[in-house]
mmCIF file of C-alpha atoms in Angstrom:
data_model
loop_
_atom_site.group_PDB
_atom_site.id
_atom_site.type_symbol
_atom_site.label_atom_id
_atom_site.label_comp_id
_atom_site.label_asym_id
_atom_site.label_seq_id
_atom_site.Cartn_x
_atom_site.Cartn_y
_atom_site.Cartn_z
ATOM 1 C CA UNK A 721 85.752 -31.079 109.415
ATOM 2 C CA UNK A 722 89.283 -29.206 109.702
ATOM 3 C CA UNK A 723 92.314 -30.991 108.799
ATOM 4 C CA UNK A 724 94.411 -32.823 111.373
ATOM 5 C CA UNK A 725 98.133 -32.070 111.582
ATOM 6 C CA UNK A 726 99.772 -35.198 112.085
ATOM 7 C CA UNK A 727 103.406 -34.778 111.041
ATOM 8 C CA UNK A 728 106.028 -33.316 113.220
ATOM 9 C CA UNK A 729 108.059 -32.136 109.714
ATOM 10 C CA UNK A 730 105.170 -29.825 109.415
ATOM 11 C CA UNK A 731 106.734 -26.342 109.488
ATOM 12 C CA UNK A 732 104.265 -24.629 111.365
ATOM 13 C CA UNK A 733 104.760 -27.710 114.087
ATOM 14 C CA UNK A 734 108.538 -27.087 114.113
ATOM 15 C CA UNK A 735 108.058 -23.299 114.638
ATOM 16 C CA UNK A 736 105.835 -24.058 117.605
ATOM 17 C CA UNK A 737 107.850 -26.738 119.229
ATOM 18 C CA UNK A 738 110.738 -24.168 118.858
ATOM 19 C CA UNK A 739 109.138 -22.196 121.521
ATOM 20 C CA UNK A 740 109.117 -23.565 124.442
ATOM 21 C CA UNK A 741 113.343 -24.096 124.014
ATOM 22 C CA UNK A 742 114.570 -20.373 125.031
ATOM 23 C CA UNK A 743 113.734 -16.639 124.635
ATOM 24 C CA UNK A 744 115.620 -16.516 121.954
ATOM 25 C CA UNK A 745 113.961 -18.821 119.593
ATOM 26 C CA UNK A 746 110.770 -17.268 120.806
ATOM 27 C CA UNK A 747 112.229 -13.510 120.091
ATOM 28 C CA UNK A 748 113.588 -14.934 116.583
ATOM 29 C CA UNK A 749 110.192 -16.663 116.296
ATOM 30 C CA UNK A 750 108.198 -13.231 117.358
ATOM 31 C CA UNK A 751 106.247 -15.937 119.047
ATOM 32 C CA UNK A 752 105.184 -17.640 122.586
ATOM 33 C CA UNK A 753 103.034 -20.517 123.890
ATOM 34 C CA UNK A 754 100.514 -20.231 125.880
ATOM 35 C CA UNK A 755 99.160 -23.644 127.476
ATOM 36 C CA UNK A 756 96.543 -25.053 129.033
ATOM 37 C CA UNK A 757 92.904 -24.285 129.290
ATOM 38 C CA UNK A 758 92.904 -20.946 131.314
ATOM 39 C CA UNK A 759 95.991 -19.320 129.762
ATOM 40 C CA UNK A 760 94.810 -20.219 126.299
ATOM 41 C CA UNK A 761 91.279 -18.580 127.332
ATOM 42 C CA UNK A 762 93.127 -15.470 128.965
ATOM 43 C CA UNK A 763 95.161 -14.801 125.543
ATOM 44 C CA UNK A 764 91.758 -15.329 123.666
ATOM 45 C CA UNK A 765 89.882 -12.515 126.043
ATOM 46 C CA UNK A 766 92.454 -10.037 125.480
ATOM 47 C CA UNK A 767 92.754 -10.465 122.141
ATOM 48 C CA UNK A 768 96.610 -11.715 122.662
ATOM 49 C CA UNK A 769 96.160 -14.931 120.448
ATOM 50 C CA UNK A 770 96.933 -15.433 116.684
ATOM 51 C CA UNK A 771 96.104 -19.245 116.444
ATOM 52 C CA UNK A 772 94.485 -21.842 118.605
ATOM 53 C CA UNK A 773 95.967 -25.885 118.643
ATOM 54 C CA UNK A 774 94.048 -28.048 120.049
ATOM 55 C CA UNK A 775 94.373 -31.941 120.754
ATOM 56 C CA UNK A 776 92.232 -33.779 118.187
ATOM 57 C CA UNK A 777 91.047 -36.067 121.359
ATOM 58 C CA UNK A 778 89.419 -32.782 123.168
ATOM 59 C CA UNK A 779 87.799 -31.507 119.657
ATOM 60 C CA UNK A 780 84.175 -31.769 121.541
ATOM 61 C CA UNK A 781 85.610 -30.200 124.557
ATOM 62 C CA UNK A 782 87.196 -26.858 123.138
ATOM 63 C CA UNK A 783 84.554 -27.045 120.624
ATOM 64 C CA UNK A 784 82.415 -23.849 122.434
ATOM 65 C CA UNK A 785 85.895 -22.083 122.510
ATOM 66 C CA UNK A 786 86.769 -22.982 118.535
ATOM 67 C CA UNK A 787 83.652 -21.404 117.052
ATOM 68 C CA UNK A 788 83.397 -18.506 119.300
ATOM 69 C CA UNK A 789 86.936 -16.829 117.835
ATOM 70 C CA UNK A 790 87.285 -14.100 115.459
ATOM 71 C CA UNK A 791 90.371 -13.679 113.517
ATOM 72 C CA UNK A 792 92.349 -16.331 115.132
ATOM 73 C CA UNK A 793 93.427 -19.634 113.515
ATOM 74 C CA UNK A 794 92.302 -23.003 114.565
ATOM 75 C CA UNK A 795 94.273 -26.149 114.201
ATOM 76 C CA UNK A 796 93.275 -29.843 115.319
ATOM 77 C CA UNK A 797 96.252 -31.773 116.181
ATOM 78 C CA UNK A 798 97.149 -35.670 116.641
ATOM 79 C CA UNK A 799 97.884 -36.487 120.281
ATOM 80 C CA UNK A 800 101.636 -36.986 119.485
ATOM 81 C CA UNK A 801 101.794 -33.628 117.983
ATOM 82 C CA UNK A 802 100.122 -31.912 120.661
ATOM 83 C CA UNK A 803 101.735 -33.615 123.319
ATOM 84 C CA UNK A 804 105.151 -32.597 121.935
ATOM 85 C CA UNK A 805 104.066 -28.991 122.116
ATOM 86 C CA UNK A 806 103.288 -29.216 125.691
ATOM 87 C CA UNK A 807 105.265 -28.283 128.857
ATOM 88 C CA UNK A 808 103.115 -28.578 131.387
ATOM 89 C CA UNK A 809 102.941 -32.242 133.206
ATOM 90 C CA UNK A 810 98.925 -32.532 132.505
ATOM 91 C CA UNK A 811 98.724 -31.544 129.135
ATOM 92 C CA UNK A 812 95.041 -30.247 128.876
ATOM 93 C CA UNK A 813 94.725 -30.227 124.923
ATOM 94 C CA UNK A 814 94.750 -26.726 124.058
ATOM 95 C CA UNK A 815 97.177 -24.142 123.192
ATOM 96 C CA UNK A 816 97.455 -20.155 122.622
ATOM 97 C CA UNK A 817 100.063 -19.365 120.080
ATOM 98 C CA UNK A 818 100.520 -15.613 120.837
ATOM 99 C CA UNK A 819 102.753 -13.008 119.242
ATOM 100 C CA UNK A 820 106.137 -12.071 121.417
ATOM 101 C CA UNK A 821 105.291 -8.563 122.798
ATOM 102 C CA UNK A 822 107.858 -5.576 122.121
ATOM 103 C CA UNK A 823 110.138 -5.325 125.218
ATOM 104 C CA UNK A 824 111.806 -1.734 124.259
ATOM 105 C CA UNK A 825 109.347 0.626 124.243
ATOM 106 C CA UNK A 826 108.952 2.471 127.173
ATOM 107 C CA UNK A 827 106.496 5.236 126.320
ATOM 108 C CA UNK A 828 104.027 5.237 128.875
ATOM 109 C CA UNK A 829 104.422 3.255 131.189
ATOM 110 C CA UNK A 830 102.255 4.496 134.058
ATOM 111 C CA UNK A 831 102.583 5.477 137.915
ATOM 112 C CA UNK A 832 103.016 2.216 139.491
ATOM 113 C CA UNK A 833 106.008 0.110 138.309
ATOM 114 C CA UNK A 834 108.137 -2.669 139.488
ATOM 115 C CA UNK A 835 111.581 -3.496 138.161
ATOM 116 C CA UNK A 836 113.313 -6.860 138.288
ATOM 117 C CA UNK A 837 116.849 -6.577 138.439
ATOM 118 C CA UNK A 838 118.049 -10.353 137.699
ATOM 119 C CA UNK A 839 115.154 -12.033 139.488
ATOM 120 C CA UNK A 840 116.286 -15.724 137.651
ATOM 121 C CA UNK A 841 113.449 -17.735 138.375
ATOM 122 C CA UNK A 842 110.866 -18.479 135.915
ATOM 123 C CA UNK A 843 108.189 -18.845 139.179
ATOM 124 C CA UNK A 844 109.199 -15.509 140.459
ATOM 125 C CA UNK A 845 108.604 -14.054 137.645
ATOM 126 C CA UNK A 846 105.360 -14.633 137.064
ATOM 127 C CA UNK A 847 104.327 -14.405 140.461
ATOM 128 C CA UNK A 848 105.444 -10.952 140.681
ATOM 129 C CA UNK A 849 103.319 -10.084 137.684
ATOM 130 C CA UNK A 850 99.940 -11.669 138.942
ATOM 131 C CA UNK A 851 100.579 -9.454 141.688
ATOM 132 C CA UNK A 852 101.063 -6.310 139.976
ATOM 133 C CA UNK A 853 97.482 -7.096 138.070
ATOM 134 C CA UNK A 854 96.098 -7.650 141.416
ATOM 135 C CA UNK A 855 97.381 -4.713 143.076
ATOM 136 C CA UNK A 856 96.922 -2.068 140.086
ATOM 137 C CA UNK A 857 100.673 -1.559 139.035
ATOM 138 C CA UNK A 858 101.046 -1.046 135.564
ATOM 139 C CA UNK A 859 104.498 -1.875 134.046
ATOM 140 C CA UNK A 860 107.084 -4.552 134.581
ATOM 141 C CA UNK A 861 110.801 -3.111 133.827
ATOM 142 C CA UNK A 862 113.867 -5.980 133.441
ATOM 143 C CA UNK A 863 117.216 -6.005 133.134
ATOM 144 C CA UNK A 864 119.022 -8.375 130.536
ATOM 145 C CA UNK A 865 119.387 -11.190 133.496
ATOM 146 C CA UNK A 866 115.956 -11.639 134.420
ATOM 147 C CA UNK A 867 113.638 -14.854 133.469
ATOM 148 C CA UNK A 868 111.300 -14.267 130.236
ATOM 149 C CA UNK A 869 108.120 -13.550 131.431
ATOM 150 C CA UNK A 870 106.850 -15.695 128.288
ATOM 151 C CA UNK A 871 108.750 -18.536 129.096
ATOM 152 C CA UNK A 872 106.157 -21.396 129.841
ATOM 153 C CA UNK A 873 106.982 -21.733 133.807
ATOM 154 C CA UNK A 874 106.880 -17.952 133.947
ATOM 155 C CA UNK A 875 103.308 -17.831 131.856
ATOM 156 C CA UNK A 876 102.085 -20.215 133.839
ATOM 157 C CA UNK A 877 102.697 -18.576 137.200
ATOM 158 C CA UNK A 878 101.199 -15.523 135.561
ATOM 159 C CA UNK A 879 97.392 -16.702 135.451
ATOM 160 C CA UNK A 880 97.079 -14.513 132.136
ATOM 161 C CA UNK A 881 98.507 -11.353 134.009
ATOM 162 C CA UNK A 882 101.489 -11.333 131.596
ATOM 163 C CA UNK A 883 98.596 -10.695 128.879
ATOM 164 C CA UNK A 884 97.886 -7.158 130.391
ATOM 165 C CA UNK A 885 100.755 -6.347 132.377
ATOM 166 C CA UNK A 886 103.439 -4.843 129.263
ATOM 167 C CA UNK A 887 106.974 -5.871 130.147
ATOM 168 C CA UNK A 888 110.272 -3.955 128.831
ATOM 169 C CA UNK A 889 113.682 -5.062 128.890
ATOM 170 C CA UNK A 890 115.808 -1.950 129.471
ATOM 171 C CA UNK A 891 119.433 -0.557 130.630
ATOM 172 C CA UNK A 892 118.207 -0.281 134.456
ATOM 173 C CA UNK A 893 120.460 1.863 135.748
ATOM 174 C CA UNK A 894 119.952 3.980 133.274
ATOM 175 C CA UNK A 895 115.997 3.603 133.081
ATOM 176 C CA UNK A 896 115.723 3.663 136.368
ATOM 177 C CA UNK A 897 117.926 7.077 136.780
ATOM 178 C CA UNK A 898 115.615 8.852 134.053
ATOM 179 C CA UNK A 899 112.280 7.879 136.083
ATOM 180 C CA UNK A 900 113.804 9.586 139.242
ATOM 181 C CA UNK A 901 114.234 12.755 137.331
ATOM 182 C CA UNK A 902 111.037 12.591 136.065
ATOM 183 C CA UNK A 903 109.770 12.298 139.920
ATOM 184 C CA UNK A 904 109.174 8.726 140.106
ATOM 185 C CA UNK A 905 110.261 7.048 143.841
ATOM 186 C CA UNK A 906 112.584 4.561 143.171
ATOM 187 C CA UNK A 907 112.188 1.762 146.014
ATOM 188 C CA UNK A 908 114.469 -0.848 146.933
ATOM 189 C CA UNK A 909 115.317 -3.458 149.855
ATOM 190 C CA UNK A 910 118.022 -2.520 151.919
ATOM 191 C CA UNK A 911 119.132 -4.504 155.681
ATOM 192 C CA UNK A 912 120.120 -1.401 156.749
ATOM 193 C CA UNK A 913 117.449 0.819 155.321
ATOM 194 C CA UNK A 914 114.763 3.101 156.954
ATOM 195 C CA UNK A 915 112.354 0.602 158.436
ATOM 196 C CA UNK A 916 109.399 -0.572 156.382
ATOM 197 C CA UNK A 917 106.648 0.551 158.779
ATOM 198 C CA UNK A 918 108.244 3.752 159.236
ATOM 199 C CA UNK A 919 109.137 5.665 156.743
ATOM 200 C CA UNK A 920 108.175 8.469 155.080
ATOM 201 C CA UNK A 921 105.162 8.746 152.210
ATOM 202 C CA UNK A 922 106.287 8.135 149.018
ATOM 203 C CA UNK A 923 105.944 10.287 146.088
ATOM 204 C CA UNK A 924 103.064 9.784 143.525
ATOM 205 C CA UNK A 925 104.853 7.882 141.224
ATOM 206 C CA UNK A 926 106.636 4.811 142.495
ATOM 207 C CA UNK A 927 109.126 1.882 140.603
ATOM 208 C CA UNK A 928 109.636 -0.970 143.737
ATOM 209 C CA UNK A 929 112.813 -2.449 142.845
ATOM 210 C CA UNK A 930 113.514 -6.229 143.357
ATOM 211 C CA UNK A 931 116.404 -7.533 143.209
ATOM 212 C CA UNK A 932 118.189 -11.678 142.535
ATOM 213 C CA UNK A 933 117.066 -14.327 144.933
ATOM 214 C CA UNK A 934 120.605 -14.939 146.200
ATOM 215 C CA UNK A 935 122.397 -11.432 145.631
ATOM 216 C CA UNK A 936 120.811 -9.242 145.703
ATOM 217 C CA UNK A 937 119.685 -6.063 144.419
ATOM 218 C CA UNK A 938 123.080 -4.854 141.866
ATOM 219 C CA UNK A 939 125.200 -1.991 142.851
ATOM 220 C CA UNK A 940 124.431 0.100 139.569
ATOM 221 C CA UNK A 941 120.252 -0.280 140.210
ATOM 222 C CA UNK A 942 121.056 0.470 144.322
ATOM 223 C CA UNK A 943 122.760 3.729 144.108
ATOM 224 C CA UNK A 944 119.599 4.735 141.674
ATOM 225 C CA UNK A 945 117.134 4.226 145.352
ATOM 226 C CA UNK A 946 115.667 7.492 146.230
ATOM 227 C CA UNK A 947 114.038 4.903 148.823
ATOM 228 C CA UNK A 948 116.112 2.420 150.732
ATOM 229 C CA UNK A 949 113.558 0.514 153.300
ATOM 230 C CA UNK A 950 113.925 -2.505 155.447
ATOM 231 C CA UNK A 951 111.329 -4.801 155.674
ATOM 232 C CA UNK A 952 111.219 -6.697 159.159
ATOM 233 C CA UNK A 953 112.359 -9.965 159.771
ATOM 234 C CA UNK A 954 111.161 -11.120 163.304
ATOM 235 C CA UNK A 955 111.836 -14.926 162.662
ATOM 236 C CA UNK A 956 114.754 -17.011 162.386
ATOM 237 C CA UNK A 957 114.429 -17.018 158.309
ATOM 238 C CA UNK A 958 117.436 -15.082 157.039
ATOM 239 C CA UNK A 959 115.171 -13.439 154.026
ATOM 240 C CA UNK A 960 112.402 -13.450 152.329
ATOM 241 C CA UNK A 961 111.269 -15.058 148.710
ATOM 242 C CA UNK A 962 111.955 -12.594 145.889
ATOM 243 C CA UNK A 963 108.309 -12.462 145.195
ATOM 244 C CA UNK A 964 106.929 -12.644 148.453
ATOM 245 C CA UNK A 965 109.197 -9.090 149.204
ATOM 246 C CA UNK A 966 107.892 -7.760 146.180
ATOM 247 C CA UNK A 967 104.348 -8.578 147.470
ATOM 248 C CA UNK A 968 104.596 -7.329 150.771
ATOM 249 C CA UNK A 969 106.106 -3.631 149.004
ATOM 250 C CA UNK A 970 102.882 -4.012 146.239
ATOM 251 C CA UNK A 971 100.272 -4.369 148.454
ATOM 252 C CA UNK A 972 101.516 -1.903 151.536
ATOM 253 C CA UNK A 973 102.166 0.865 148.682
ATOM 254 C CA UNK A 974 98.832 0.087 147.635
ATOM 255 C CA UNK A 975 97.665 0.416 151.327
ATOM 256 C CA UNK A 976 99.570 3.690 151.185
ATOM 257 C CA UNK A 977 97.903 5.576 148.394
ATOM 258 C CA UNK A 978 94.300 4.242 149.091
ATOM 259 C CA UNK A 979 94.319 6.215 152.389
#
């Protein structure tokens, strides 16, 4: 029978509750949270987790999940402990502590990127990475601005895509300026761009580029655009979710290079 944690003064406890405050007690931490039955089982299948918690009261129900781990650590908690862990408005019992992923290394980051240029919402966030994993891209660039991916909103948004979608906080400009002269397309929104639906092929190697909900895209990531397009708007809306543009770029890219 393991030992139940039942203080809040435990260390370990006041490490963990840490986490869920800001990115920066997470980065000082070198850890992140990840809640709730699927997450926690998503960070367990890739091999992302260093510790399980889970509520005392669901021992029989995470009990399959407890004895099937290798390597990873596995602590019963007291439902007051647990519930001041969670974020989430349903707690579900069971937690992923995971280690904070390196955000500087940019070595190879593959063909199909997206960068976030101060994209502020948590929600947006994640939703732009669940899309990536669904539509084959295979790095997330960020400026300084932009949500944590590993925040728990963010995570949660992710459906365990933040577990195999890497994520690098970089200079963007910069970055973004180095990709182009290594012959990546750099792609961004633009009202008076070429139009969506007509413009030319894009080169091999693309970075879709999407900017803050209510500004925009920044001047300094804009001027690096080899690829200025203009997605329609037939409607009365004025724009479109952050997200849902980066979706609609994703998936007709996608479209694009599966011809």
């Amino acid at each position: 029978m393991n030992e139940v944690i039942t203080s809040l003064q435990n260390p370990q406890v006041k490490t963990w509750r840490s986490l869920n405050k800001s990115r920066a007690a997470r980065l000082e931490a070198g850890l992140f949270l990840a809640e709730g039955e699927h997450m926690a089982g998503e960070a367990l299948k890739e091999h992302k987790a260093r510790a399980l918690l889970i509520d005392e009261r669901a021992r029989e129900k995470y009990s399959a999940l407890a004895e099937n781990v290798q390597g990873v650590s596995v602590y019963y908690l007291a439902a007051h402990v647990m519930e001041a862990l969670c974020d989430a408005k349903t707690p579900q019992g069971v937690i992923a502590v995971c280690n904070y992923p390196a955000e500087t290394a940019l070595s190879n980051p593959g063909d199909f990127l997206v960068a976030l240029d101060g994209v502020q919402d948590p929600g947006n966030v994640g939703t732009v990475l669940r899309t990536m994993d669904a539509a084959g891209y295979t790095a997330l660039l960020m400026d300084d601005k932009t949500a944590d991916p590993y925040a728990p909103k963010a995570l949660r948004a992710t459906m365990g895509a933040a577990f195999r979608i890497p994520a690098y906080r970089c200079d963007l400009p910069n970055t973004l300026h180095e990709l182009a002269e290594k012959g990546y397309e750099i792609i961004a929104g633009d009202l008076h761009g070429e139009p969506f639906y007509q413009r030319r092929k894009a080169k091999n190697k693309i970075c879709i580029v999407i900017g803050n909900e209510g500004q925009g895209i920044s001047p300094a990531v804009f001027q690096e655009a080899t690829m200025r397009l203009k997605i329609p708007i037939v409607g009365k809306a004025e724009s479109l979710n952050a997200a849902v543009a980066g979706a609609v770029m994703m998936y007709d890219f996608l479209r694009e290079r599966m011809r």
